[in-house]
Amino acid sequence: MAPFAETEISATAVVIAHFRALESNRPDALFRDEFAERFVTASGLPVSSIRLSDMTSQRLYESVAVRTRWLDSAVEEGISAGCAQVVLLAAGLDSRAFRMNVAEGTRFFELDLPKLLSFKRTVLDESGIECRNDRVEVSVDLTHESWPSRLVGAGFDPEKMTMWLAEGLLMYFDSARTDQLIATVTSLSAPGSRLAFSQFGPGSVTEAQTREIAQRTASNGYGFQSWIADPNSWLAQWGWAVHATTIKAHGAELGRVLPYTETSGQEIAWLAKAELPTV
């Protein structure tokens, strides 16, 4: 396969896939993603030279590993609770539809830009990989108001319980657009639906390393634009009941150290899962 032009894929998505590949090769891996390395190799981007020995205990790598584990568990819980639809908002190089062994009949909707979905499809098709679950690609730009109709047109049923996933997405939207996204998701969600996401907290504004990361992303044209003080009060306005922790706190539960200081009221990065009540 000829390498893809960098304009056709997201360099950030490739780096995150590489972190998942590194984690998958650890004897104490928090999850296994046997597809991630294929995306990295096919991309042609020079990230595969980064070794596990370079990344262990590094905050970005460890954050991705802990985040992935949390969100995997949230998806599994949602499906076990009766969510027959999983919607991946800005799916990127996510491979959950391929690697997760979930209830038969679960349908995964992957929403992202056309070029990225095309890259992903080409890699998987040329590798001869068959998806173990029902997977539907939906080419959309989540900043456009038409994306809900595109999703419904692809077979999504708003009357069915849905598991929504927003991984590494919300911080790239400003507060108004983030609110609009959640309002739209809520309008498309039947009672009992679930939502899981990651997002920056208030500490990300002042903590030195996070500010440095933010400056780097801004210089590359896709800077961070939002954070939330408290996932519980934020989502309560749309009727969601929330359980939230932080990447650092969940990492500690898993035996992974995130090398930064975090205090109550100055959380760096949230992990949250929420449910719409059934009554």
PDB file of C-alpha atoms in Angstrom:
ATOM      1  CA  MET A   1       0.000   0.000   0.000  1.00  0.00           C
ATOM      2  CA  ALA A   2       1.329   3.421  -0.920  1.00  0.00           C
ATOM      3  CA  PRO A   3       1.613   5.829   2.030  1.00  0.00           C
ATOM      4  CA  PHE A   4      -1.252   8.254   2.360  1.00  0.00           C
ATOM      5  CA  ALA A   5      -0.696  11.994   2.228  1.00  0.00           C
ATOM      6  CA  GLU A   6      -0.776  13.584   5.672  1.00  0.00           C
ATOM      7  CA  THR A   7      -3.642  15.798   4.521  1.00  0.00           C
ATOM      8  CA  GLU A   8      -5.801  12.690   4.075  1.00  0.00           C
ATOM      9  CA  ILE A   9      -5.522  11.513   7.664  1.00  0.00           C
ATOM     10  CA  SER A  10      -5.130  12.992  11.111  1.00  0.00           C
ATOM     11  CA  ALA A  11      -1.606  12.937  12.510  1.00  0.00           C
ATOM     12  CA  THR A  12      -3.128  13.086  15.984  1.00  0.00           C
ATOM     13  CA  ALA A  13      -5.229   9.985  15.260  1.00  0.00           C
ATOM     14  CA  VAL A  14      -2.115   8.120  14.091  1.00  0.00           C
ATOM     15  CA  VAL A  15      -0.152   9.049  17.218  1.00  0.00           C
ATOM     16  CA  ILE A  16      -3.019   7.883  19.444  1.00  0.00           C
ATOM     17  CA  ALA A  17      -3.199   4.628  17.463  1.00  0.00           C
ATOM     18  CA  HIS A  18       0.536   4.158  18.017  1.00  0.00           C
ATOM     19  CA  PHE A  19       0.077   4.586  21.755  1.00  0.00           C
ATOM     20  CA  ARG A  20      -2.655   1.923  21.644  1.00  0.00           C
ATOM     21  CA  ALA A  21      -0.319  -0.372  19.725  1.00  0.00           C
ATOM     22  CA  LEU A  22       2.453   0.119  22.292  1.00  0.00           C
ATOM     23  CA  GLU A  23       0.071  -0.578  25.160  1.00  0.00           C
ATOM     24  CA  SER A  24      -1.230  -3.719  23.456  1.00  0.00           C
ATOM     25  CA  ASN A  25       2.271  -5.237  23.432  1.00  0.00           C
ATOM     26  CA  ARG A  26       2.780  -4.863  27.174  1.00  0.00           C
ATOM     27  CA  PRO A  27       2.470  -7.962  29.357  1.00  0.00           C
ATOM     28  CA  ASP A  28       0.336  -5.883  31.728  1.00  0.00           C
ATOM     29  CA  ALA A  29      -1.691  -4.212  28.971  1.00  0.00           C
ATOM     30  CA  LEU A  30      -4.892  -2.451  30.031  1.00  0.00           C
ATOM     31  CA  PHE A  31      -6.489  -3.533  26.713  1.00  0.00           C
ATOM     32  CA  ARG A  32      -5.572  -5.204  23.428  1.00  0.00           C
ATOM     33  CA  ASP A  33      -5.867  -3.458  20.079  1.00  0.00           C
ATOM     34  CA  GLU A  34      -4.354  -5.660  17.385  1.00  0.00           C
ATOM     35  CA  PHE A  35      -5.417  -3.276  14.628  1.00  0.00           C
ATOM     36  CA  ALA A  36      -3.737  -0.071  15.773  1.00  0.00           C
ATOM     37  CA  GLU A  37      -0.290  -0.909  14.423  1.00  0.00           C
ATOM     38  CA  ARG A  38      -1.705  -1.495  10.938  1.00  0.00           C
ATOM     39  CA  PHE A  39      -3.014   2.065  10.807  1.00  0.00           C
ATOM     40  CA  VAL A  40       0.328   3.479  11.937  1.00  0.00           C
ATOM     41  CA  THR A  41       2.291   1.524   9.339  1.00  0.00           C
ATOM     42  CA  ALA A  42      -0.100   2.406   6.522  1.00  0.00           C
ATOM     43  CA  SER A  43      -0.060   6.093   7.399  1.00  0.00           C
ATOM     44  CA  GLY A  44       3.599   6.496   6.469  1.00  0.00           C
ATOM     45  CA  LEU A  45       3.976   9.017   9.302  1.00  0.00           C
ATOM     46  CA  PRO A  46       7.241   8.803  11.276  1.00  0.00           C
ATOM     47  CA  VAL A  47       5.798   7.831  14.641  1.00  0.00           C
ATOM     48  CA  SER A  48       6.551   4.092  14.696  1.00  0.00           C
ATOM     49  CA  SER A  49      10.117   4.824  15.838  1.00  0.00           C
ATOM     50  CA  ILE A  50       8.693   5.790  19.247  1.00  0.00           C
ATOM     51  CA  ARG A  51       9.266   2.763  21.478  1.00  0.00           C
ATOM     52  CA  LEU A  52       7.495   1.594  24.598  1.00  0.00           C
ATOM     53  CA  SER A  53      10.674   2.213  26.607  1.00  0.00           C
ATOM     54  CA  ASP A  54      10.476   5.854  25.506  1.00  0.00           C
ATOM     55  CA  MET A  55       6.864   6.252  26.562  1.00  0.00           C
ATOM     56  CA  THR A  56       6.332   4.325  29.806  1.00  0.00           C
ATOM     57  CA  SER A  57       5.302   6.790  32.528  1.00  0.00           C
ATOM     58  CA  GLN A  58       4.992   9.601  29.970  1.00  0.00           C
ATOM     59  CA  ARG A  59       1.772  11.505  30.554  1.00  0.00           C
ATOM     60  CA  LEU A  60       0.327  11.462  27.024  1.00  0.00           C
ATOM     61  CA  TYR A  61       0.907   7.762  26.559  1.00  0.00           C
ATOM     62  CA  GLU A  62      -0.346   6.811  30.010  1.00  0.00           C
ATOM     63  CA  SER A  63      -3.355   9.118  29.622  1.00  0.00           C
ATOM     64  CA  VAL A  64      -4.363   7.419  26.369  1.00  0.00           C
ATOM     65  CA  ALA A  65      -3.968   3.960  27.901  1.00  0.00           C
ATOM     66  CA  VAL A  66      -6.057   4.803  30.970  1.00  0.00           C
ATOM     67  CA  ARG A  67      -8.646   6.674  28.899  1.00  0.00           C
ATOM     68  CA  THR A  68      -9.044   3.773  26.483  1.00  0.00           C
ATOM     69  CA  ARG A  69      -9.537   1.277  29.302  1.00  0.00           C
ATOM     70  CA  TRP A  70     -12.192   3.473  30.965  1.00  0.00           C
ATOM     71  CA  LEU A  71     -14.123   4.048  27.749  1.00  0.00           C
ATOM     72  CA  ASP A  72     -13.927   0.381  26.732  1.00  0.00           C
ATOM     73  CA  SER A  73     -15.541  -0.492  30.046  1.00  0.00           C
ATOM     74  CA  ALA A  74     -18.201   2.190  29.580  1.00  0.00           C
ATOM     75  CA  VAL A  75     -19.098   0.816  26.139  1.00  0.00           C
ATOM     76  CA  GLU A  76     -19.305  -2.737  27.477  1.00  0.00           C
ATOM     77  CA  GLU A  77     -21.537  -1.573  30.335  1.00  0.00           C
ATOM     78  CA  GLY A  78     -23.814   0.322  27.954  1.00  0.00           C
ATOM     79  CA  ILE A  79     -24.232  -2.636  25.639  1.00  0.00           C
ATOM     80  CA  SER A  80     -24.861  -4.973  28.578  1.00  0.00           C
ATOM     81  CA  ALA A  81     -27.567  -2.544  29.760  1.00  0.00           C
ATOM     82  CA  GLY A  82     -29.377  -2.837  26.431  1.00  0.00           C
ATOM     83  CA  CYS A  83     -27.796  -0.284  24.112  1.00  0.00           C
ATOM     84  CA  ALA A  84     -27.938  -1.983  20.713  1.00  0.00           C
ATOM     85  CA  GLN A  85     -26.428   1.041  18.947  1.00  0.00           C
ATOM     86  CA  VAL A  86     -22.968   2.496  19.569  1.00  0.00           C
ATOM     87  CA  VAL A  87     -22.220   5.891  18.012  1.00  0.00           C
ATOM     88  CA  LEU A  88     -18.579   6.917  17.846  1.00  0.00           C
ATOM     89  CA  LEU A  89     -18.420  10.686  17.448  1.00  0.00           C
ATOM     90  CA  ALA A  90     -15.259  11.589  15.492  1.00  0.00           C
ATOM     91  CA  ALA A  91     -14.296   7.911  15.424  1.00  0.00           C
ATOM     92  CA  GLY A  92     -10.835   8.469  13.999  1.00  0.00           C
ATOM     93  CA  LEU A  93      -8.855   5.222  13.961  1.00  0.00           C
ATOM     94  CA  ASP A  94     -10.988   3.650  16.676  1.00  0.00           C
ATOM     95  CA  SER A  95     -11.192  -0.134  16.239  1.00  0.00           C
ATOM     96  CA  ARG A  96     -13.771  -1.030  18.879  1.00  0.00           C
ATOM     97  CA  ALA A  97     -16.201  -2.383  16.281  1.00  0.00           C
ATOM     98  CA  PHE A  98     -13.480  -4.828  15.223  1.00  0.00           C
ATOM     99  CA  ARG A  99     -11.912  -5.776  18.525  1.00  0.00           C
ATOM    100  CA  MET A 100     -14.765  -5.794  21.045  1.00  0.00           C
ATOM    101  CA  ASN A 101     -16.662  -9.016  21.631  1.00  0.00           C
ATOM    102  CA  VAL A 102     -20.115  -7.672  22.468  1.00  0.00           C
ATOM    103  CA  ALA A 103     -23.727  -8.811  22.217  1.00  0.00           C
ATOM    104  CA  GLU A 104     -24.814 -10.098  18.821  1.00  0.00           C
ATOM    105  CA  GLY A 105     -26.792  -7.510  16.908  1.00  0.00           C
ATOM    106  CA  THR A 106     -24.891  -4.519  18.267  1.00  0.00           C
ATOM    107  CA  ARG A 107     -24.438  -1.922  15.530  1.00  0.00           C
ATOM    108  CA  PHE A 108     -21.532   0.521  15.535  1.00  0.00           C
ATOM    109  CA  PHE A 109     -21.925   3.858  13.745  1.00  0.00           C
ATOM    110  CA  GLU A 110     -18.579   5.535  13.047  1.00  0.00           C
ATOM    111  CA  LEU A 111     -18.846   9.263  12.328  1.00  0.00           C
ATOM    112  CA  ASP A 112     -15.909  11.153  10.874  1.00  0.00           C
ATOM    113  CA  LEU A 113     -14.621  13.048   7.864  1.00  0.00           C
ATOM    114  CA  PRO A 114     -14.690  11.199   4.510  1.00  0.00           C
ATOM    115  CA  LYS A 115     -10.923  11.070   3.942  1.00  0.00           C
ATOM    116  CA  LEU A 116     -10.184   9.562   7.315  1.00  0.00           C
ATOM    117  CA  LEU A 117     -12.903   6.938   6.954  1.00  0.00           C
ATOM    118  CA  SER A 118     -11.608   6.112   3.484  1.00  0.00           C
ATOM    119  CA  PHE A 119      -8.078   5.620   4.817  1.00  0.00           C
ATOM    120  CA  LYS A 120      -9.342   3.377   7.590  1.00  0.00           C
ATOM    121  CA  ARG A 121     -11.479   1.302   5.229  1.00  0.00           C
ATOM    122  CA  THR A 122      -8.607   0.851   2.778  1.00  0.00           C
ATOM    123  CA  VAL A 123      -6.214  -0.362   5.481  1.00  0.00           C
ATOM    124  CA  LEU A 124      -8.690  -2.865   6.882  1.00  0.00           C
ATOM    125  CA  ASP A 125      -9.868  -4.104   3.483  1.00  0.00           C
ATOM    126  CA  GLU A 126      -6.338  -4.626   2.194  1.00  0.00           C
ATOM    127  CA  SER A 127      -5.491  -6.471   5.405  1.00  0.00           C
ATOM    128  CA  GLY A 128      -8.400  -8.841   4.775  1.00  0.00           C
ATOM    129  CA  ILE A 129      -9.919  -8.054   8.160  1.00  0.00           C
ATOM    130  CA  GLU A 130     -13.607  -8.718   8.684  1.00  0.00           C
ATOM    131  CA  CYS A 131     -15.491  -6.759  11.299  1.00  0.00           C
ATOM    132  CA  ARG A 132     -16.880  -8.947  14.080  1.00  0.00           C
ATOM    133  CA  ASN A 133     -19.790  -6.537  14.609  1.00  0.00           C
ATOM    134  CA  ASP A 134     -22.233  -4.632  12.411  1.00  0.00           C
ATOM    135  CA  ARG A 135     -20.393  -1.439  11.429  1.00  0.00           C
ATOM    136  CA  VAL A 136     -21.720   1.568   9.524  1.00  0.00           C
ATOM    137  CA  GLU A 137     -19.581   4.465   8.299  1.00  0.00           C
ATOM    138  CA  VAL A 138     -21.197   7.907   8.313  1.00  0.00           C
ATOM    139  CA  SER A 139     -19.204  10.630   6.563  1.00  0.00           C
ATOM    140  CA  VAL A 140     -20.005  13.857   8.386  1.00  0.00           C
ATOM    141  CA  ASP A 141     -18.544  17.027   9.783  1.00  0.00           C
ATOM    142  CA  LEU A 142     -19.801  17.329  13.362  1.00  0.00           C
ATOM    143  CA  THR A 143     -19.620  21.104  13.130  1.00  0.00           C
ATOM    144  CA  HIS A 144     -22.410  21.067  10.516  1.00  0.00           C
ATOM    145  CA  GLU A 145     -26.043  20.935  11.579  1.00  0.00           C
ATOM    146  CA  SER A 146     -26.883  18.206   9.047  1.00  0.00           C
ATOM    147  CA  TRP A 147     -25.043  15.385  10.801  1.00  0.00           C
ATOM    148  CA  PRO A 148     -28.075  14.035  12.749  1.00  0.00           C
ATOM    149  CA  SER A 149     -30.066  13.514   9.542  1.00  0.00           C
ATOM    150  CA  ARG A 150     -27.061  11.800   7.955  1.00  0.00           C
ATOM    151  CA  LEU A 151     -26.855   9.471  10.956  1.00  0.00           C
ATOM    152  CA  VAL A 152     -30.572   8.632  10.844  1.00  0.00           C
ATOM    153  CA  GLY A 153     -30.318   8.138   7.082  1.00  0.00           C
ATOM    154  CA  ALA A 154     -27.590   5.560   7.679  1.00  0.00           C
ATOM    155  CA  GLY A 155     -29.963   3.450   9.773  1.00  0.00           C
ATOM    156  CA  PHE A 156     -29.681   4.921  13.251  1.00  0.00           C
ATOM    157  CA  ASP A 157     -32.915   4.606  15.250  1.00  0.00           C
ATOM    158  CA  PRO A 158     -33.528   7.370  17.845  1.00  0.00           C
ATOM    159  CA  GLU A 159     -36.163   5.160  19.496  1.00  0.00           C
ATOM    160  CA  LYS A 160     -33.527   2.596  20.528  1.00  0.00           C
ATOM    161  CA  MET A 161     -31.161   2.918  23.476  1.00  0.00           C
ATOM    162  CA  THR A 162     -27.796   4.188  22.302  1.00  0.00           C
ATOM    163  CA  MET A 163     -24.249   4.177  23.633  1.00  0.00           C
ATOM    164  CA  TRP A 164     -22.577   7.458  22.602  1.00  0.00           C
ATOM    165  CA  LEU A 165     -18.809   7.848  22.737  1.00  0.00           C
ATOM    166  CA  ALA A 166     -16.821  11.098  22.469  1.00  0.00           C
ATOM    167  CA  GLU A 167     -13.159  10.281  22.985  1.00  0.00           C
ATOM    168  CA  GLY A 168     -10.625  13.084  22.669  1.00  0.00           C
ATOM    169  CA  LEU A 169     -13.163  15.297  20.896  1.00  0.00           C
ATOM    170  CA  LEU A 170     -14.862  17.856  23.118  1.00  0.00           C
ATOM    171  CA  MET A 171     -11.757  19.902  23.932  1.00  0.00           C
ATOM    172  CA  TYR A 172     -11.434  20.816  20.248  1.00  0.00           C
ATOM    173  CA  PHE A 173     -14.885  22.474  20.286  1.00  0.00           C
ATOM    174  CA  ASP A 174     -15.593  25.778  21.980  1.00  0.00           C
ATOM    175  CA  SER A 175     -18.116  25.795  24.835  1.00  0.00           C
ATOM    176  CA  ALA A 176     -21.074  26.823  22.698  1.00  0.00           C
ATOM    177  CA  ARG A 177     -20.433  24.104  20.130  1.00  0.00           C
ATOM    178  CA  THR A 178     -19.863  21.516  22.855  1.00  0.00           C
ATOM    179  CA  ASP A 179     -23.189  22.424  24.449  1.00  0.00           C
ATOM    180  CA  GLN A 180     -24.895  22.160  21.069  1.00  0.00           C
ATOM    181  CA  LEU A 181     -23.373  18.727  20.475  1.00  0.00           C
ATOM    182  CA  ILE A 182     -24.656  17.408  23.798  1.00  0.00           C
ATOM    183  CA  ALA A 183     -28.087  18.946  23.212  1.00  0.00           C
ATOM    184  CA  THR A 184     -28.254  17.198  19.838  1.00  0.00           C
ATOM    185  CA  VAL A 185     -27.085  13.886  21.266  1.00  0.00           C
ATOM    186  CA  THR A 186     -29.750  14.169  23.960  1.00  0.00           C
ATOM    187  CA  SER A 187     -32.464  14.844  21.394  1.00  0.00           C
ATOM    188  CA  LEU A 188     -31.451  11.660  19.561  1.00  0.00           C
ATOM    189  CA  SER A 189     -31.319   9.507  22.693  1.00  0.00           C
ATOM    190  CA  ALA A 190     -34.028   7.182  23.928  1.00  0.00           C
ATOM    191  CA  PRO A 191     -34.446   6.762  27.712  1.00  0.00           C
ATOM    192  CA  GLY A 192     -31.736   4.502  29.088  1.00  0.00           C
ATOM    193  CA  SER A 193     -29.142   5.687  26.578  1.00  0.00           C
ATOM    194  CA  ARG A 194     -25.561   6.120  27.733  1.00  0.00           C
ATOM    195  CA  LEU A 195     -22.826   8.655  27.036  1.00  0.00           C
ATOM    196  CA  ALA A 196     -19.102   8.373  27.753  1.00  0.00           C
ATOM    197  CA  PHE A 197     -16.478  11.003  27.089  1.00  0.00           C
ATOM    198  CA  SER A 198     -13.173  12.570  28.031  1.00  0.00           C
ATOM    199  CA  GLN A 199     -12.683  16.303  28.498  1.00  0.00           C
ATOM    200  CA  PHE A 200     -10.326  18.756  30.136  1.00  0.00           C
ATOM    201  CA  GLY A 201     -11.008  20.111  33.603  1.00  0.00           C
ATOM    202  CA  PRO A 202     -10.230  23.519  35.149  1.00  0.00           C
ATOM    203  CA  GLY A 203      -6.686  22.531  36.079  1.00  0.00           C
ATOM    204  CA  SER A 204      -5.795  22.244  32.411  1.00  0.00           C
ATOM    205  CA  VAL A 205      -5.879  26.027  32.135  1.00  0.00           C
ATOM    206  CA  THR A 206      -3.112  26.598  34.685  1.00  0.00           C
ATOM    207  CA  GLU A 207      -1.071  23.370  34.864  1.00  0.00           C
ATOM    208  CA  ALA A 208       2.244  23.967  33.084  1.00  0.00           C
ATOM    209  CA  GLN A 209       2.557  20.798  31.024  1.00  0.00           C
ATOM    210  CA  THR A 210      -1.042  20.924  29.825  1.00  0.00           C
ATOM    211  CA  ARG A 211      -0.580  24.544  28.789  1.00  0.00           C
ATOM    212  CA  GLU A 212       2.522  23.529  26.834  1.00  0.00           C
ATOM    213  CA  ILE A 213       0.583  20.776  25.057  1.00  0.00           C
ATOM    214  CA  ALA A 214      -2.194  23.249  24.285  1.00  0.00           C
ATOM    215  CA  GLN A 215       0.299  25.662  22.756  1.00  0.00           C
ATOM    216  CA  ARG A 216       1.720  22.913  20.543  1.00  0.00           C
ATOM    217  CA  THR A 217      -1.683  21.905  19.231  1.00  0.00           C
ATOM    218  CA  ALA A 218      -2.616  25.529  18.621  1.00  0.00           C
ATOM    219  CA  SER A 219       0.544  26.042  16.555  1.00  0.00           C
ATOM    220  CA  ASN A 220      -0.532  23.075  14.409  1.00  0.00           C
ATOM    221  CA  GLY A 221      -3.933  24.621  13.739  1.00  0.00           C
ATOM    222  CA  TYR A 222      -6.205  22.559  16.000  1.00  0.00           C
ATOM    223  CA  GLY A 223      -5.889  23.996  19.468  1.00  0.00           C
ATOM    224  CA  PHE A 224      -7.883  23.103  22.565  1.00  0.00           C
ATOM    225  CA  GLN A 225     -10.906  25.350  22.990  1.00  0.00           C
ATOM    226  CA  SER A 226     -12.886  24.222  26.043  1.00  0.00           C
ATOM    227  CA  TRP A 227     -12.949  22.592  29.445  1.00  0.00           C
ATOM    228  CA  ILE A 228     -15.642  21.889  32.019  1.00  0.00           C
ATOM    229  CA  ALA A 229     -15.585  22.541  35.751  1.00  0.00           C
ATOM    230  CA  ASP A 230     -17.867  19.659  36.742  1.00  0.00           C
ATOM    231  CA  PRO A 231     -19.329  16.974  34.426  1.00  0.00           C
ATOM    232  CA  ASN A 232     -22.210  16.323  36.835  1.00  0.00           C
ATOM    233  CA  SER A 233     -23.663  19.827  36.858  1.00  0.00           C
ATOM    234  CA  TRP A 234     -22.824  20.354  33.191  1.00  0.00           C
ATOM    235  CA  LEU A 235     -24.778  17.318  31.948  1.00  0.00           C
ATOM    236  CA  ALA A 236     -27.581  17.656  34.500  1.00  0.00           C
ATOM    237  CA  GLN A 237     -29.087  20.483  32.445  1.00  0.00           C
ATOM    238  CA  TRP A 238     -29.942  17.916  29.751  1.00  0.00           C
ATOM    239  CA  GLY A 239     -31.170  15.307  32.231  1.00  0.00           C
ATOM    240  CA  TRP A 240     -28.146  12.996  32.318  1.00  0.00           C
ATOM    241  CA  ALA A 241     -27.104  11.236  35.530  1.00  0.00           C
ATOM    242  CA  VAL A 242     -23.293  11.211  35.656  1.00  0.00           C
ATOM    243  CA  HIS A 243     -20.439   9.266  37.190  1.00  0.00           C
ATOM    244  CA  ALA A 244     -17.115  11.031  36.729  1.00  0.00           C
ATOM    245  CA  THR A 245     -13.505  10.583  37.725  1.00  0.00           C
ATOM    246  CA  THR A 246     -10.226  11.865  36.369  1.00  0.00           C
ATOM    247  CA  ILE A 247      -7.590  10.193  34.246  1.00  0.00           C
ATOM    248  CA  LYS A 248      -5.110  10.583  37.091  1.00  0.00           C
ATOM    249  CA  ALA A 249      -7.455   9.042  39.683  1.00  0.00           C
ATOM    250  CA  HIS A 250      -8.477   6.148  37.440  1.00  0.00           C
ATOM    251  CA  GLY A 251      -4.842   5.587  36.507  1.00  0.00           C
ATOM    252  CA  ALA A 252      -3.995   5.195  40.184  1.00  0.00           C
ATOM    253  CA  GLU A 253      -6.730   2.541  40.487  1.00  0.00           C
ATOM    254  CA  LEU A 254      -5.120   0.664  37.596  1.00  0.00           C
ATOM    255  CA  GLY A 255      -1.579   1.005  38.916  1.00  0.00           C
ATOM    256  CA  ARG A 256      -0.571   3.649  36.377  1.00  0.00           C
ATOM    257  CA  VAL A 257       1.056   6.885  37.519  1.00  0.00           C
ATOM    258  CA  LEU A 258       0.149  10.120  35.753  1.00  0.00           C
ATOM    259  CA  PRO A 259       3.099  12.436  36.484  1.00  0.00           C
ATOM    260  CA  TYR A 260       1.313  15.634  37.422  1.00  0.00           C
ATOM    261  CA  THR A 261      -0.319  17.147  40.478  1.00  0.00           C
ATOM    262  CA  GLU A 262      -4.095  17.359  40.628  1.00  0.00           C
ATOM    263  CA  THR A 263      -6.321  18.722  43.380  1.00  0.00           C
ATOM    264  CA  SER A 264     -10.067  18.972  43.894  1.00  0.00           C
ATOM    265  CA  GLY A 265     -11.390  21.877  41.887  1.00  0.00           C
ATOM    266  CA  GLN A 266      -8.312  21.829  39.678  1.00  0.00           C
ATOM    267  CA  GLU A 267      -8.863  18.552  37.834  1.00  0.00           C
ATOM    268  CA  ILE A 268      -6.714  18.143  34.705  1.00  0.00           C
ATOM    269  CA  ALA A 269      -8.737  15.709  32.604  1.00  0.00           C
ATOM    270  CA  TRP A 270     -12.129  14.159  33.207  1.00  0.00           C
ATOM    271  CA  LEU A 271     -13.463  10.729  32.363  1.00  0.00           C
ATOM    272  CA  ALA A 272     -17.240  10.602  32.540  1.00  0.00           C
ATOM    273  CA  LYS A 273     -20.074   8.229  31.814  1.00  0.00           C
ATOM    274  CA  ALA A 274     -23.709   9.215  31.967  1.00  0.00           C
ATOM    275  CA  GLU A 275     -27.178   7.727  31.574  1.00  0.00           C
ATOM    276  CA  LEU A 276     -30.571   9.098  30.633  1.00  0.00           C
ATOM    277  CA  PRO A 277     -33.137   7.886  33.175  1.00  0.00           C
ATOM    278  CA  THR A 278     -35.722   5.386  31.960  1.00  0.00           C
ATOM    279  CA  VAL A 279     -38.536   6.983  33.996  1.00  0.00           C
TER     280      VAL A 279
END
